[in-house]
Amino acid sequence: MPPPPPWLSVFPFCDSRLVRTQQTTFQIDIASDIVSSMVVGSLKLWTDLVVEGFQKSLRVGKFLCLLHAIDTYVCTPVLPYGPSMLPTLNSTGDLVLVERVSTWLGKVGRGDMVLLRSSEDPRKTLIKRIVGVEGDTVTYLVDPKYSDASRTCVVPWGNVWVQGDYIYNSRDSRTFGAVSYGLVEGKLFWRQIWPLKSFGSLHGKAKEDS
């Protein structure tokens, strides 16, 4: 605390009051400095937390955007369901990977198993095998469960003819006709399933198993 001014000796009766006033002022200044330091420290802490949270959120957002881009334009996992692709794919339990690059490049053709948007219900996707492309003449059994009657058709331009490997229980082009190539979303190329003997590439897998 600074010493009292010399003029206090002239007014000794003011000495004690002024000293107490100076002490109080000094204590208030100290308390104010402490409070200011605490406020500044808290603001800095909160600022650091906000910046750190923003940076982490930005990294998470970038990662999610990357996953979305990969899922939409490169590759996506799919869980097939139903008997139409037996025995190539099981009714349940398979996890297959579908790559979308071949579709963009127009590299999808006869014999490929594809993921396509249903022409009957756009909310659904199907897994079928392409058996004919535009200009091909396709002969198929109308209802193999009950007869050997067959029909022949020519696949229109810009369309593909798709069928399930298990033709006895498959709703495919025999029912809804040829499918626009624009509805084909990707080509199956890899399967992951237990047991490990079924794990592996689906590329070029023929219908010889059916």
PDB file of C-alpha atoms in Angstrom, residues 11-171:
ATOM      1  CA  PHE A  11      -5.153  17.394   9.600  1.00  0.00           C
ATOM      2  CA  PRO A  12      -4.425  14.508  11.924  1.00  0.00           C
ATOM      3  CA  PHE A  13      -8.127  13.861  12.527  1.00  0.00           C
ATOM      4  CA  CYS A  14      -8.499  12.863   8.841  1.00  0.00           C
ATOM      5  CA  ASP A  15      -5.601  10.484   8.896  1.00  0.00           C
ATOM      6  CA  SER A  16      -7.379   7.324   9.995  1.00  0.00           C
ATOM      7  CA  ARG A  17     -10.425   7.863   7.734  1.00  0.00           C
ATOM      8  CA  LEU A  18      -8.325   8.506   4.635  1.00  0.00           C
ATOM      9  CA  VAL A  19      -6.129   5.527   5.376  1.00  0.00           C
ATOM     10  CA  ARG A  20      -9.201   3.320   5.699  1.00  0.00           C
ATOM     11  CA  THR A  21     -10.597   4.771   2.461  1.00  0.00           C
ATOM     12  CA  GLN A  22      -7.339   4.102   0.644  1.00  0.00           C
ATOM     13  CA  GLN A  23      -7.254   0.557   2.007  1.00  0.00           C
ATOM     14  CA  THR A  24     -10.805  -0.068   0.855  1.00  0.00           C
ATOM     15  CA  THR A  25     -10.057   1.371  -2.592  1.00  0.00           C
ATOM     16  CA  PHE A  26      -6.923  -0.742  -2.850  1.00  0.00           C
ATOM     17  CA  GLN A  27      -8.862  -3.880  -1.888  1.00  0.00           C
ATOM     18  CA  ILE A  28     -11.564  -3.066  -4.444  1.00  0.00           C
ATOM     19  CA  ASP A  29      -8.909  -2.617  -7.125  1.00  0.00           C
ATOM     20  CA  ILE A  30      -7.386  -5.986  -6.251  1.00  0.00           C
ATOM     21  CA  ALA A  31     -10.807  -7.677  -6.296  1.00  0.00           C
ATOM     22  CA  SER A  32     -11.606  -6.017  -9.612  1.00  0.00           C
ATOM     23  CA  ASP A  33      -8.331  -7.235 -11.088  1.00  0.00           C
ATOM     24  CA  ILE A  34      -9.047 -10.761  -9.867  1.00  0.00           C
ATOM     25  CA  VAL A  35     -12.557 -10.730 -11.294  1.00  0.00           C
ATOM     26  CA  SER A  36     -11.291  -9.345 -14.595  1.00  0.00           C
ATOM     27  CA  SER A  37      -8.642 -12.055 -14.767  1.00  0.00           C
ATOM     28  CA  MET A  38     -11.247 -14.729 -14.047  1.00  0.00           C
ATOM     29  CA  VAL A  39     -13.612 -13.367 -16.702  1.00  0.00           C
ATOM     30  CA  VAL A  40     -10.836 -13.164 -19.290  1.00  0.00           C
ATOM     31  CA  GLY A  41      -9.696 -16.672 -18.409  1.00  0.00           C
ATOM     32  CA  SER A  42     -13.240 -18.032 -18.673  1.00  0.00           C
ATOM     33  CA  LEU A  43     -13.812 -16.307 -21.992  1.00  0.00           C
ATOM     34  CA  LYS A  44     -10.545 -17.704 -23.340  1.00  0.00           C
ATOM     35  CA  LEU A  45     -11.463 -21.184 -22.110  1.00  0.00           C
ATOM     36  CA  TRP A  46     -14.896 -21.048 -23.712  1.00  0.00           C
ATOM     37  CA  THR A  47     -13.450 -19.638 -26.901  1.00  0.00           C
ATOM     38  CA  ASP A  48     -10.927 -22.472 -27.070  1.00  0.00           C
ATOM     39  CA  LEU A  49     -13.683 -25.031 -26.441  1.00  0.00           C
ATOM     40  CA  VAL A  50     -15.897 -23.537 -29.138  1.00  0.00           C
ATOM     41  CA  VAL A  51     -13.055 -23.465 -31.659  1.00  0.00           C
ATOM     42  CA  GLU A  52     -12.053 -27.042 -30.819  1.00  0.00           C
ATOM     43  CA  GLY A  53     -15.668 -28.219 -31.087  1.00  0.00           C
ATOM     44  CA  PHE A  54     -16.084 -26.460 -34.433  1.00  0.00           C
ATOM     45  CA  GLN A  55     -12.912 -28.025 -35.793  1.00  0.00           C
ATOM     46  CA  LYS A  56     -13.986 -31.514 -34.672  1.00  0.00           C
ATOM     47  CA  SER A  57     -17.467 -31.009 -36.137  1.00  0.00           C
ATOM     48  CA  LEU A  58     -15.881 -29.865 -39.387  1.00  0.00           C
ATOM     49  CA  ARG A  59     -13.739 -33.000 -39.537  1.00  0.00           C
ATOM     50  CA  VAL A  60     -16.760 -35.213 -38.822  1.00  0.00           C
ATOM     51  CA  GLY A  61     -18.752 -33.361 -41.493  1.00  0.00           C
ATOM     52  CA  LYS A  62     -15.988 -33.844 -44.046  1.00  0.00           C
ATOM     53  CA  PHE A  63     -15.803 -37.542 -43.187  1.00  0.00           C
ATOM     54  CA  LEU A  64     -19.580 -37.970 -43.572  1.00  0.00           C
ATOM     55  CA  CYS A  65     -19.503 -36.100 -46.888  1.00  0.00           C
ATOM     56  CA  LEU A  66     -16.732 -38.418 -48.062  1.00  0.00           C
ATOM     57  CA  LEU A  67     -18.766 -41.492 -47.048  1.00  0.00           C
ATOM     58  CA  HIS A  68     -21.811 -40.116 -48.854  1.00  0.00           C
ATOM     59  CA  ALA A  69     -19.782 -39.439 -51.997  1.00  0.00           C
ATOM     60  CA  ILE A  70     -18.289 -42.949 -51.922  1.00  0.00           C
ATOM     61  CA  ASP A  71     -21.705 -44.538 -51.334  1.00  0.00           C
ATOM     62  CA  THR A  72     -23.331 -42.517 -54.120  1.00  0.00           C
ATOM     63  CA  TYR A  73     -20.655 -42.581 -56.818  1.00  0.00           C
ATOM     64  CA  VAL A  74     -18.137 -45.347 -56.052  1.00  0.00           C
ATOM     65  CA  CYS A  75     -19.250 -48.304 -53.962  1.00  0.00           C
ATOM     66  CA  THR A  76     -22.028 -49.298 -51.575  1.00  0.00           C
ATOM     67  CA  PRO A  77     -22.810 -52.375 -49.439  1.00  0.00           C
ATOM     68  CA  VAL A  78     -26.107 -54.174 -50.033  1.00  0.00           C
ATOM     69  CA  LEU A  79     -27.948 -56.943 -48.171  1.00  0.00           C
ATOM     70  CA  PRO A  80     -29.794 -59.081 -50.765  1.00  0.00           C
ATOM     71  CA  TYR A  81     -33.096 -60.555 -49.689  1.00  0.00           C
ATOM     72  CA  GLY A  82     -35.244 -63.159 -51.390  1.00  0.00           C
ATOM     73  CA  PRO A  83     -34.781 -66.382 -53.384  1.00  0.00           C
ATOM     74  CA  SER A  84     -34.606 -64.946 -56.903  1.00  0.00           C
ATOM     75  CA  MET A  85     -30.791 -65.185 -57.147  1.00  0.00           C
ATOM     76  CA  LEU A  86     -30.380 -68.673 -55.669  1.00  0.00           C
ATOM     77  CA  PRO A  87     -27.979 -70.418 -55.601  1.00  0.00           C
ATOM     78  CA  THR A  88     -25.553 -67.636 -56.528  1.00  0.00           C
ATOM     79  CA  LEU A  89     -26.742 -65.554 -53.589  1.00  0.00           C
ATOM     80  CA  ASN A  90     -28.474 -66.827 -50.493  1.00  0.00           C
ATOM     81  CA  SER A  91     -31.981 -65.719 -49.585  1.00  0.00           C
ATOM     82  CA  THR A  92     -30.584 -63.941 -46.502  1.00  0.00           C
ATOM     83  CA  GLY A  93     -27.230 -63.482 -44.809  1.00  0.00           C
ATOM     84  CA  ASP A  94     -25.144 -62.298 -47.739  1.00  0.00           C
ATOM     85  CA  LEU A  95     -23.414 -58.947 -47.745  1.00  0.00           C
ATOM     86  CA  VAL A  96     -22.379 -57.841 -51.225  1.00  0.00           C
ATOM     87  CA  LEU A  97     -20.524 -54.814 -52.496  1.00  0.00           C
ATOM     88  CA  VAL A  98     -21.871 -52.921 -55.471  1.00  0.00           C
ATOM     89  CA  GLU A  99     -19.562 -50.696 -57.486  1.00  0.00           C
ATOM     90  CA  ARG A 100     -21.091 -47.805 -59.428  1.00  0.00           C
ATOM     91  CA  VAL A 101     -18.167 -46.822 -61.646  1.00  0.00           C
ATOM     92  CA  SER A 102     -18.931 -49.437 -64.324  1.00  0.00           C
ATOM     93  CA  THR A 103     -22.440 -48.053 -64.703  1.00  0.00           C
ATOM     94  CA  TRP A 104     -21.142 -44.521 -65.267  1.00  0.00           C
ATOM     95  CA  LEU A 105     -18.657 -45.826 -67.834  1.00  0.00           C
ATOM     96  CA  GLY A 106     -21.207 -48.027 -69.612  1.00  0.00           C
ATOM     97  CA  LYS A 107     -19.237 -51.180 -68.753  1.00  0.00           C
ATOM     98  CA  VAL A 108     -22.226 -53.267 -67.662  1.00  0.00           C
ATOM     99  CA  GLY A 109     -23.296 -56.090 -69.959  1.00  0.00           C
ATOM    100  CA  ARG A 110     -24.559 -59.632 -70.357  1.00  0.00           C
ATOM    101  CA  GLY A 111     -23.931 -61.935 -67.431  1.00  0.00           C
ATOM    102  CA  ASP A 112     -23.380 -59.151 -64.889  1.00  0.00           C
ATOM    103  CA  MET A 113     -25.345 -59.139 -61.666  1.00  0.00           C
ATOM    104  CA  VAL A 114     -26.625 -55.628 -61.111  1.00  0.00           C
ATOM    105  CA  LEU A 115     -28.423 -53.496 -58.580  1.00  0.00           C
ATOM    106  CA  LEU A 116     -31.290 -51.664 -60.244  1.00  0.00           C
ATOM    107  CA  ARG A 117     -34.176 -49.429 -59.315  1.00  0.00           C
ATOM    108  CA  SER A 118     -37.539 -51.152 -59.678  1.00  0.00           C
ATOM    109  CA  SER A 119     -39.546 -49.905 -62.646  1.00  0.00           C
ATOM    110  CA  GLU A 120     -42.743 -50.839 -60.779  1.00  0.00           C
ATOM    111  CA  ASP A 121     -41.903 -49.245 -57.414  1.00  0.00           C
ATOM    112  CA  PRO A 122     -39.096 -46.634 -57.432  1.00  0.00           C
ATOM    113  CA  ARG A 123     -38.749 -46.997 -53.668  1.00  0.00           C
ATOM    114  CA  LYS A 124     -37.376 -50.511 -54.108  1.00  0.00           C
ATOM    115  CA  THR A 125     -34.122 -51.848 -55.520  1.00  0.00           C
ATOM    116  CA  LEU A 126     -33.610 -55.268 -57.092  1.00  0.00           C
ATOM    117  CA  ILE A 127     -30.667 -57.550 -57.726  1.00  0.00           C
ATOM    118  CA  LYS A 128     -30.884 -59.386 -61.053  1.00  0.00           C
ATOM    119  CA  ARG A 129     -28.645 -60.668 -63.831  1.00  0.00           C
ATOM    120  CA  ILE A 130     -28.482 -59.037 -67.253  1.00  0.00           C
ATOM    121  CA  VAL A 131     -29.256 -61.636 -69.906  1.00  0.00           C
ATOM    122  CA  GLY A 132     -29.719 -59.272 -72.838  1.00  0.00           C
ATOM    123  CA  VAL A 133     -28.780 -55.755 -73.892  1.00  0.00           C
ATOM    124  CA  GLU A 134     -30.266 -53.420 -76.503  1.00  0.00           C
ATOM    125  CA  GLY A 135     -30.775 -55.132 -79.846  1.00  0.00           C
ATOM    126  CA  ASP A 136     -30.486 -58.665 -78.432  1.00  0.00           C
ATOM    127  CA  THR A 137     -33.127 -61.280 -79.167  1.00  0.00           C
ATOM    128  CA  VAL A 138     -34.145 -62.957 -75.924  1.00  0.00           C
ATOM    129  CA  THR A 139     -36.129 -66.178 -75.597  1.00  0.00           C
ATOM    130  CA  TYR A 140     -37.532 -66.901 -72.170  1.00  0.00           C
ATOM    131  CA  LEU A 141     -39.919 -69.266 -70.411  1.00  0.00           C
ATOM    132  CA  VAL A 142     -43.141 -67.495 -69.525  1.00  0.00           C
ATOM    133  CA  ASP A 143     -44.016 -69.594 -66.476  1.00  0.00           C
ATOM    134  CA  PRO A 144     -41.445 -72.351 -65.955  1.00  0.00           C
ATOM    135  CA  LYS A 145     -43.285 -73.670 -62.893  1.00  0.00           C
ATOM    136  CA  TYR A 146     -46.188 -74.927 -64.923  1.00  0.00           C
ATOM    137  CA  SER A 147     -45.208 -75.107 -68.595  1.00  0.00           C
ATOM    138  CA  ASP A 148     -42.432 -74.990 -71.145  1.00  0.00           C
ATOM    139  CA  ALA A 149     -44.125 -72.229 -73.132  1.00  0.00           C
ATOM    140  CA  SER A 150     -41.660 -69.624 -74.329  1.00  0.00           C
ATOM    141  CA  ARG A 151     -41.662 -66.219 -75.944  1.00  0.00           C
ATOM    142  CA  THR A 152     -39.115 -64.266 -77.921  1.00  0.00           C
ATOM    143  CA  CYS A 153     -38.591 -60.520 -77.904  1.00  0.00           C
ATOM    144  CA  VAL A 154     -36.032 -57.947 -78.993  1.00  0.00           C
ATOM    145  CA  VAL A 155     -34.597 -55.713 -76.264  1.00  0.00           C
ATOM    146  CA  PRO A 156     -35.395 -52.061 -77.118  1.00  0.00           C
ATOM    147  CA  TRP A 157     -32.720 -49.424 -77.533  1.00  0.00           C
ATOM    148  CA  GLY A 158     -31.431 -48.081 -74.207  1.00  0.00           C
ATOM    149  CA  ASN A 159     -32.821 -51.051 -72.257  1.00  0.00           C
ATOM    150  CA  VAL A 160     -31.561 -54.274 -70.715  1.00  0.00           C
ATOM    151  CA  TRP A 161     -33.310 -57.571 -70.068  1.00  0.00           C
ATOM    152  CA  VAL A 162     -32.852 -58.838 -66.505  1.00  0.00           C
ATOM    153  CA  GLN A 163     -33.777 -62.126 -64.859  1.00  0.00           C
ATOM    154  CA  GLY A 164     -33.163 -63.867 -61.574  1.00  0.00           C
ATOM    155  CA  ASP A 165     -30.940 -66.934 -61.545  1.00  0.00           C
ATOM    156  CA  TYR A 166     -33.743 -68.885 -59.885  1.00  0.00           C
ATOM    157  CA  ILE A 167     -36.330 -68.407 -62.631  1.00  0.00           C
ATOM    158  CA  TYR A 168     -38.972 -70.421 -60.752  1.00  0.00           C
ATOM    159  CA  ASN A 169     -39.319 -67.698 -58.136  1.00  0.00           C
ATOM    160  CA  SER A 170     -38.224 -64.396 -59.601  1.00  0.00           C
ATOM    161  CA  ARG A 171     -40.128 -61.302 -60.630  1.00  0.00           C
TER     162      ARG A 171
END
